Short mmCIF file of C-alpha atoms and ligand atoms in Angstrom, two decimals:
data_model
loop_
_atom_site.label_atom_id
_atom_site.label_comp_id
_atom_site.label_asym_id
_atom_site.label_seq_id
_atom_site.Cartn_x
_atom_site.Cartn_y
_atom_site.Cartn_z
CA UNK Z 191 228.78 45.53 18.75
CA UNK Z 192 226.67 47.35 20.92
CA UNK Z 193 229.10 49.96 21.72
CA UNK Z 194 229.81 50.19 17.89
CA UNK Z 195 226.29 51.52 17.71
CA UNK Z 196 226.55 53.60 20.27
CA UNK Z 197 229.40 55.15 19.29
CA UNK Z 198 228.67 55.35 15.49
CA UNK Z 199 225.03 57.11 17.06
CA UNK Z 200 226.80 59.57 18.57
CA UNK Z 201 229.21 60.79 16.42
CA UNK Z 202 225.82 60.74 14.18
CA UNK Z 203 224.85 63.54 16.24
CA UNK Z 204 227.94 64.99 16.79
CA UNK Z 205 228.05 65.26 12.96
CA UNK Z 206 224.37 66.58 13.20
CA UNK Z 207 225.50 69.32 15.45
CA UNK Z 208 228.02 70.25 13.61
CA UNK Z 209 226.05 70.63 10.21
CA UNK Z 210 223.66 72.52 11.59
CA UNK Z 211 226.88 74.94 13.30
CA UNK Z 212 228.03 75.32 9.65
CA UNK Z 213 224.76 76.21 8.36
CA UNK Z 214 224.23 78.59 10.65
CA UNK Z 215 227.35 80.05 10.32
CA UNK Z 216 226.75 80.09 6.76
CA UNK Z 217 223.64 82.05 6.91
CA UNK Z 218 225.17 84.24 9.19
CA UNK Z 219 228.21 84.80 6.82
CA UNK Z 220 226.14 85.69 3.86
CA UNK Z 221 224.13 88.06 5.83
CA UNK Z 222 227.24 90.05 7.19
CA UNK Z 223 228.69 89.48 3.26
CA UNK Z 224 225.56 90.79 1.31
CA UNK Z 225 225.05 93.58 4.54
CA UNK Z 226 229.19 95.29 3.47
CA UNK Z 227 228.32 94.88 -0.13
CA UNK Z 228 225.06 97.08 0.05
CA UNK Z 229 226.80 99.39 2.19
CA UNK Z 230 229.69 99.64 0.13
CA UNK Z 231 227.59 100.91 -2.27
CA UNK Z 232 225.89 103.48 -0.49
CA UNK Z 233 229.09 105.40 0.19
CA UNK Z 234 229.88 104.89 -3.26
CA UNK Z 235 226.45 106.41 -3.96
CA UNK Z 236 227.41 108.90 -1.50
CA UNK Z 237 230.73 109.91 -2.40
CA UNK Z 238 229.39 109.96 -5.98
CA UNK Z 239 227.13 112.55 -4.64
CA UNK Z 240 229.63 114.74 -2.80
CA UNK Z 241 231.90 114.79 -5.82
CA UNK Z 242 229.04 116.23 -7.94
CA UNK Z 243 228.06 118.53 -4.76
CA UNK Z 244 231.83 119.78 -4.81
CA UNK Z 245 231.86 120.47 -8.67
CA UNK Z 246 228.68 122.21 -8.50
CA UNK Z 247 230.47 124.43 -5.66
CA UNK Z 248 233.59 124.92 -7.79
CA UNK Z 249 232.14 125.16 -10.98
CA UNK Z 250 228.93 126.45 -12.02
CA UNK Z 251 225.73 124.36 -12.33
CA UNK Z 252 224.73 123.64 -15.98
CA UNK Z 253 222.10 125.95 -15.82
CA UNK Z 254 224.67 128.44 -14.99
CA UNK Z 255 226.96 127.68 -17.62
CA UNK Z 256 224.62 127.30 -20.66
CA UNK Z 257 226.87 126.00 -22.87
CA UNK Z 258 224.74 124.76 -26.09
CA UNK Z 259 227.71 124.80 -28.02
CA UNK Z 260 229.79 121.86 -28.63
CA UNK Z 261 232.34 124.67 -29.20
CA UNK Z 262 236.31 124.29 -28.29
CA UNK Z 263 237.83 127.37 -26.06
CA UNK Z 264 240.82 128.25 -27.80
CA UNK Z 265 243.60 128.17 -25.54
CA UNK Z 266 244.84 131.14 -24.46
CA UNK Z 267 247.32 131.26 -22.35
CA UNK Z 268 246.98 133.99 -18.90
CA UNK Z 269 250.44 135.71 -19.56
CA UNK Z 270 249.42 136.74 -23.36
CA UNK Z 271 245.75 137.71 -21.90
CA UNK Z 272 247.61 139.39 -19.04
CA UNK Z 273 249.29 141.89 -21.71
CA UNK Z 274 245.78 143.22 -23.27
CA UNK Z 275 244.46 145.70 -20.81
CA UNK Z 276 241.38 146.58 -22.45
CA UNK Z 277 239.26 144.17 -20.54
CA UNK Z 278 239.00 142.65 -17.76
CA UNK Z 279 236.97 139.58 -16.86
CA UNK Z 280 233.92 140.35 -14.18
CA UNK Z 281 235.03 136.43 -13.17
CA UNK Z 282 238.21 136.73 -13.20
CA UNK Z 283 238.15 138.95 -11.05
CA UNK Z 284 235.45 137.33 -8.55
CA UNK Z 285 238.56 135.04 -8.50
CA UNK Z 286 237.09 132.26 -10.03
CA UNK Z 287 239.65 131.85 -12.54
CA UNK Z 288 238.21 128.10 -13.78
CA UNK Z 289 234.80 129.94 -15.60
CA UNK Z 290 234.54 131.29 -19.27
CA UNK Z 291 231.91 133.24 -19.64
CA UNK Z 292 229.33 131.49 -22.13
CA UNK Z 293 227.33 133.68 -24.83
CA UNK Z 294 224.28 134.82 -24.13
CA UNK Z 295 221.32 132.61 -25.36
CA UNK Z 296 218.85 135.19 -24.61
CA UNK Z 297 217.69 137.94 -26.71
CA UNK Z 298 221.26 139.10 -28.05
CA UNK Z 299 223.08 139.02 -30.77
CA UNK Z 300 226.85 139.46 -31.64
CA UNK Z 301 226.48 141.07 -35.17
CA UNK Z 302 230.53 140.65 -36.91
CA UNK Z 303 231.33 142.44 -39.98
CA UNK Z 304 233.86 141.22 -42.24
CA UNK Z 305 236.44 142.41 -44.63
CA UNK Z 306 237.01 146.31 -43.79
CA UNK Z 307 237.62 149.11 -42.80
CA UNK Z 308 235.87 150.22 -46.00
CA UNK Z 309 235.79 154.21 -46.36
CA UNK Z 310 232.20 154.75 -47.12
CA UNK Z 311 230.58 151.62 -45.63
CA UNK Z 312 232.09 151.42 -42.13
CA UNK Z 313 230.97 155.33 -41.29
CA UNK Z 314 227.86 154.19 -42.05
CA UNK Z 315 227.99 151.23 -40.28
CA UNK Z 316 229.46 152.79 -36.87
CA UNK Z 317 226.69 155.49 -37.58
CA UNK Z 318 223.44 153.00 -37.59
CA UNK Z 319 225.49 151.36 -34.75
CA UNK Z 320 225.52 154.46 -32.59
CA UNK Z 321 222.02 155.51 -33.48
CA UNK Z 322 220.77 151.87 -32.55
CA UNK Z 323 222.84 151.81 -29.39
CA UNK Z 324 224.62 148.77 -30.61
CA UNK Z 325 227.78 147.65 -30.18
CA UNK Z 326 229.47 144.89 -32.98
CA UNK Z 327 232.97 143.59 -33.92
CA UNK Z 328 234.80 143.86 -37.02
CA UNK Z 329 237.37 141.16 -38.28
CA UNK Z 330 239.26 143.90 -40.54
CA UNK Z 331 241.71 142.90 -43.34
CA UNK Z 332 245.63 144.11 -43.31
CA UNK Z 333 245.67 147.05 -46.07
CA UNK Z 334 242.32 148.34 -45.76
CA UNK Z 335 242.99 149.20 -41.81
CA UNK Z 336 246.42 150.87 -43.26
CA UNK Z 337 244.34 152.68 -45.68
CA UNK Z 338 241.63 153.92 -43.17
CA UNK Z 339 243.31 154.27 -39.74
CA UNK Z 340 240.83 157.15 -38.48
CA UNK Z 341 237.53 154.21 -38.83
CA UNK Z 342 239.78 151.95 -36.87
CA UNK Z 343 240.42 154.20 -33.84
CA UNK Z 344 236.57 155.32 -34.16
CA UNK Z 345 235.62 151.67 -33.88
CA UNK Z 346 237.64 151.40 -30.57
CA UNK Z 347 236.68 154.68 -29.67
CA UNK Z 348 232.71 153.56 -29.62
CA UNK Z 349 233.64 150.26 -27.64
CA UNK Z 350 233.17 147.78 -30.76
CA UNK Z 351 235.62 144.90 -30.77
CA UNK Z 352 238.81 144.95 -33.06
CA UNK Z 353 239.75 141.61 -34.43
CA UNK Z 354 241.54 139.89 -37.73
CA UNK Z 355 240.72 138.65 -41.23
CA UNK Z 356 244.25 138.73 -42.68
CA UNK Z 357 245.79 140.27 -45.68
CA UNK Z 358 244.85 138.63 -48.95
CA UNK Z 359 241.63 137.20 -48.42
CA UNK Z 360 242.59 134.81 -51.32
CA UNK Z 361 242.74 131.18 -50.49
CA UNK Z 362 245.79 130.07 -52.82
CA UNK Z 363 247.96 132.55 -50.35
CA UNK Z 364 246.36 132.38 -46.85
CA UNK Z 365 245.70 129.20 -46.86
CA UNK Z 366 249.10 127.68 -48.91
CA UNK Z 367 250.24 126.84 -45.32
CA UNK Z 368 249.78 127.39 -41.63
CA UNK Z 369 253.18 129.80 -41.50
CA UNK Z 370 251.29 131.69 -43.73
CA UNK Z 371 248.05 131.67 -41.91
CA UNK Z 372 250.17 132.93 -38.75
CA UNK Z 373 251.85 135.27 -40.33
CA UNK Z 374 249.06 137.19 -42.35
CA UNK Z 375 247.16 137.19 -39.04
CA UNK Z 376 250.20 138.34 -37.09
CA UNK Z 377 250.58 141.23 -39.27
CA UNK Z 378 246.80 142.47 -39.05
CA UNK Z 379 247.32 142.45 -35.70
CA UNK Z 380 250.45 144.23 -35.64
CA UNK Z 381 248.27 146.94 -37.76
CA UNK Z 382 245.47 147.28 -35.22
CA UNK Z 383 248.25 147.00 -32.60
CA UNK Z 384 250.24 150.34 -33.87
CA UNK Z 385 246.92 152.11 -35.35
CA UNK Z 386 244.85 151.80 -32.03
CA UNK Z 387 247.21 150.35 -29.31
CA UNK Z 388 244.69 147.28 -28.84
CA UNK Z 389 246.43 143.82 -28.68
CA UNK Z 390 243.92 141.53 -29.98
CA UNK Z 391 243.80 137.25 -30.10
CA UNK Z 392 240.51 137.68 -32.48
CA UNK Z 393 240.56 135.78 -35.80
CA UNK Z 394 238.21 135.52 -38.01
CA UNK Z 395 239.72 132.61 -40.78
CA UNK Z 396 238.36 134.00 -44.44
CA UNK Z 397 235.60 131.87 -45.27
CA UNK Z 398 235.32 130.54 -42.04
CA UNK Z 399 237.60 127.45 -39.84
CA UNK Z 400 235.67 124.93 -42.50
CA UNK Z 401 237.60 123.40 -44.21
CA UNK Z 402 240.70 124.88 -44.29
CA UNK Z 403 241.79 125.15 -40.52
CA UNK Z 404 242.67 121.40 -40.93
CA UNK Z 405 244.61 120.47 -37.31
CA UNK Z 406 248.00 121.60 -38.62
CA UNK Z 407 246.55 125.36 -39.08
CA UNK Z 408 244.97 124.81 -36.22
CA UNK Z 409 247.84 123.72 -34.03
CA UNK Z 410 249.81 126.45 -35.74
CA UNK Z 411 246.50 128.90 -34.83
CA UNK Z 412 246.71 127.79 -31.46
CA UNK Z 413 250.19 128.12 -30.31
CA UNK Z 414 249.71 131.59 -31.23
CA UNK Z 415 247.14 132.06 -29.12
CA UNK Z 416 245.02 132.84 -31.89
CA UNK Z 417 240.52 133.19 -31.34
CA UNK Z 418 239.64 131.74 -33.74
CA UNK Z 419 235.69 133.06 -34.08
CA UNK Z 420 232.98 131.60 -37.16
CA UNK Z 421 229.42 132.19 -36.69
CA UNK Z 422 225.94 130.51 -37.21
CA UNK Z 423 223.97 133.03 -38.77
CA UNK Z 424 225.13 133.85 -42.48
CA UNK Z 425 223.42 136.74 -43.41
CA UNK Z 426 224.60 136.23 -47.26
CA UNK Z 427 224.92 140.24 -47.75
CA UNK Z 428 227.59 139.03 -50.22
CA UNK Z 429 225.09 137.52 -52.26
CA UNK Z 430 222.17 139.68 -51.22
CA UNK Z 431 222.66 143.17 -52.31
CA UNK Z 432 219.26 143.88 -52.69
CA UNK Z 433 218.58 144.46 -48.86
CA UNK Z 434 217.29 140.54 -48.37
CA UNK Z 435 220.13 139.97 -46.33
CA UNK Z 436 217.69 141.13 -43.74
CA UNK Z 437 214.94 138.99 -43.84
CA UNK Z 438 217.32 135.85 -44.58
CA UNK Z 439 218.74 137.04 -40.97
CA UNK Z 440 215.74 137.78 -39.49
CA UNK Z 441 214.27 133.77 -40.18
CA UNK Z 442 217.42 132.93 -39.19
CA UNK Z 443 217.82 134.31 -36.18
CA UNK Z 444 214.46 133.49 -34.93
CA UNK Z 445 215.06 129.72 -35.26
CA UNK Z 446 218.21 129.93 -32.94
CA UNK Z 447 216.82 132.56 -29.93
CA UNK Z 448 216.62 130.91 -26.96
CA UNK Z 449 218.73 127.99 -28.33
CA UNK Z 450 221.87 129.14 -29.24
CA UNK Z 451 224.31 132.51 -28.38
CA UNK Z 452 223.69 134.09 -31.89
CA UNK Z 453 227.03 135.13 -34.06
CA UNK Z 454 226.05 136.99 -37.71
CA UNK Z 455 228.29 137.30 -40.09
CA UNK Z 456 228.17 140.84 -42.26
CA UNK Z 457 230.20 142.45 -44.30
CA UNK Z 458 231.29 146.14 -44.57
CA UNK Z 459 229.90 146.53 -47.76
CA UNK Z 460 227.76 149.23 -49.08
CA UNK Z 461 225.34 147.18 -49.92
CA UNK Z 462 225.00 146.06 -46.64
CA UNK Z 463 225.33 149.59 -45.01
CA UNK Z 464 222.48 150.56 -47.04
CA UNK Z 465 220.11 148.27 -45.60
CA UNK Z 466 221.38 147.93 -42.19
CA UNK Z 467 219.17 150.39 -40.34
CA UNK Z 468 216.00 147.79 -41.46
CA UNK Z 469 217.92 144.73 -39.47
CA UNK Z 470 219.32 147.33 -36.81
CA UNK Z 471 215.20 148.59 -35.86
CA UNK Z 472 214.15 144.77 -36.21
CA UNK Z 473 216.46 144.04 -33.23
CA UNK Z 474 215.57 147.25 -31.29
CA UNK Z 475 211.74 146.34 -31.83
CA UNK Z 476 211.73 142.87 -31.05
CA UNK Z 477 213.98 143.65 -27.61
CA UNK Z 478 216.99 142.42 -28.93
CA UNK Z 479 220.78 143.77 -28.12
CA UNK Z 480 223.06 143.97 -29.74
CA UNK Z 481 226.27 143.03 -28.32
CA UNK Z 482 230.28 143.18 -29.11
CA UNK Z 483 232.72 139.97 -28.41
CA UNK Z 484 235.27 139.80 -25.98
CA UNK Z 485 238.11 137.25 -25.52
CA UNK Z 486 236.91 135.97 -22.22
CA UNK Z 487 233.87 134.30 -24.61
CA UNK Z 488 233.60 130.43 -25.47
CA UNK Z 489 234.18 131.27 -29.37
CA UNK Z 490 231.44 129.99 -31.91
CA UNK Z 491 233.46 127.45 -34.33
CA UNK Z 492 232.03 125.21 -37.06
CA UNK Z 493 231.57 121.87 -35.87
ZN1 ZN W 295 236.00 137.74 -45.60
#
């Protein structure tokens, strides 16, 4: 009986022993457990941190890029951009071929002027231009380049940018499907192709990409390696002959510097021409320039 005791005592203690083992190993367990989980996330902190260090080095800082624009780079492809000689990219050429240049949010504007060459309104325009030491782009329809070839090489002559409105300007035709989106901005820049020797990818879509470069125009649009360019300031000289245009550009304008790169779209219109030089010595004035597109540029689209 007595040894019973005994023996049931001491495996009591062996049992004590051994609970307190377990325990301990327990304790110890959990602290090696919880110690690789923290530091597991450490390095994932810290490999988080050395991806973002190695984009920053690859690609430039947001600050850098200023891209206020929720705005889609067309796709152009290298070999096509190869072709056009007429500019090359400053970052291209640092060898950093993954940056586009972003607009400038600054105090610059990129004034575009629709629908010409016309023969009276587009001397005048290039005129004020030169005078103001401005530089602009024109999005110039099919027949009126044909009709005024000499304002065309002017244009590239003064360093403006050349780019394409189309042919018809008339929504039933341009728009009746994307073959003959393509092909009425293929042609126009065929024109400026044989008039000046400039190969553009500029488009400007009449009445803008909203809403009629659905995705199958713009699929169509891209695989031609088409630009396609809107804007964000509307100066209405359509609708304002009068010479508001200005002042509607002006408020305009003054709500997006600083904010956003600032696109305005003109006309070549005499009505416009005639009030231009009161817009042109606004910018000038208020330290403003006055700035022409290029390619390498994020493009301004509707959202
Ligand atoms: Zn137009």
């Amino acid at each position: 009986m007595s040894m019973t005791t005994r023996k049931k005592y001491r495996l009591n203690k062996k049992g004590k022993v051994a609970v307190i083992f377990i325990f301990l190993m327990l304790i110890i367990l959990t602290y090696f457990t919880w110690g690789l989980i923290s530091n597991q996330k450490v390095v994932a902190k810290n490999s988080n941190l050395s991806k973002t260090s190695s984009l920053n080095y690859e690609k430039p800082s947001k600050e850098l890029v200023k891209k206020p624009f929720p705005v889609q780079r067309d796709k152009v492809s290298k070999e096509t951009l190869k072709k056009d000689e007429k500019v090359i990219s400053p970052l291209e050429e640092s060898g950093n071929k993954d940056i586009e240049p972003p607009l400038e949010t600054g105090k610059i504007v990129y004034l575009t002027f629709d629908d010409g060459p016309h023969p009276i309104a587009s001397k005048e325009i290039i005129e004020l231009l030169d005078q103001y030491d401005a530089k602009a782009t024109f999005f110039m329809l099919e027949p009126n380049m044909n009709r005024n070839t000499e304002i065309v090489k002017t244009m590239k002559e003064k360093g403006h940018t050349l780019g394409v409105h189309g042919i018809t300007h008339d929504v039933s035709k341009v728009y009746k499907s994307p073959e003959n989106f393509v092909n009425e901005m293929n042609r126009a820049i065929d024109s400026i192709h044989e008039i000046s020797g400039i190969n553009t990818h500029l488009v400007r879509a009449p009445y803008g990409s909203k809403p009629y470069i659905t995705p199958k125009f713009k699929e169509a649009s891209d695989k031609n390696n088409f630009i396609l360019w809107d804007w964000n300031v509307d100066s209405r000289d359509w609708q304002l002959t009068n010479g508001e245009f200005v002042e509607n550009t002006i408020t305009q304008v003054n709500h997006l510097v600083e904010k956003e790169p600032i696109v305005i779209l003109l006309h070549e219109k005499t009505t416009t021409s005639a009030h231009l030089k009161r817009l042109l010595q606004y910018f000038v004035d208020n330290g403003y320039e006055m700035r022409a597109i290029n390619e390498w540029m994020i493009p301004v689209q509707f959202k």
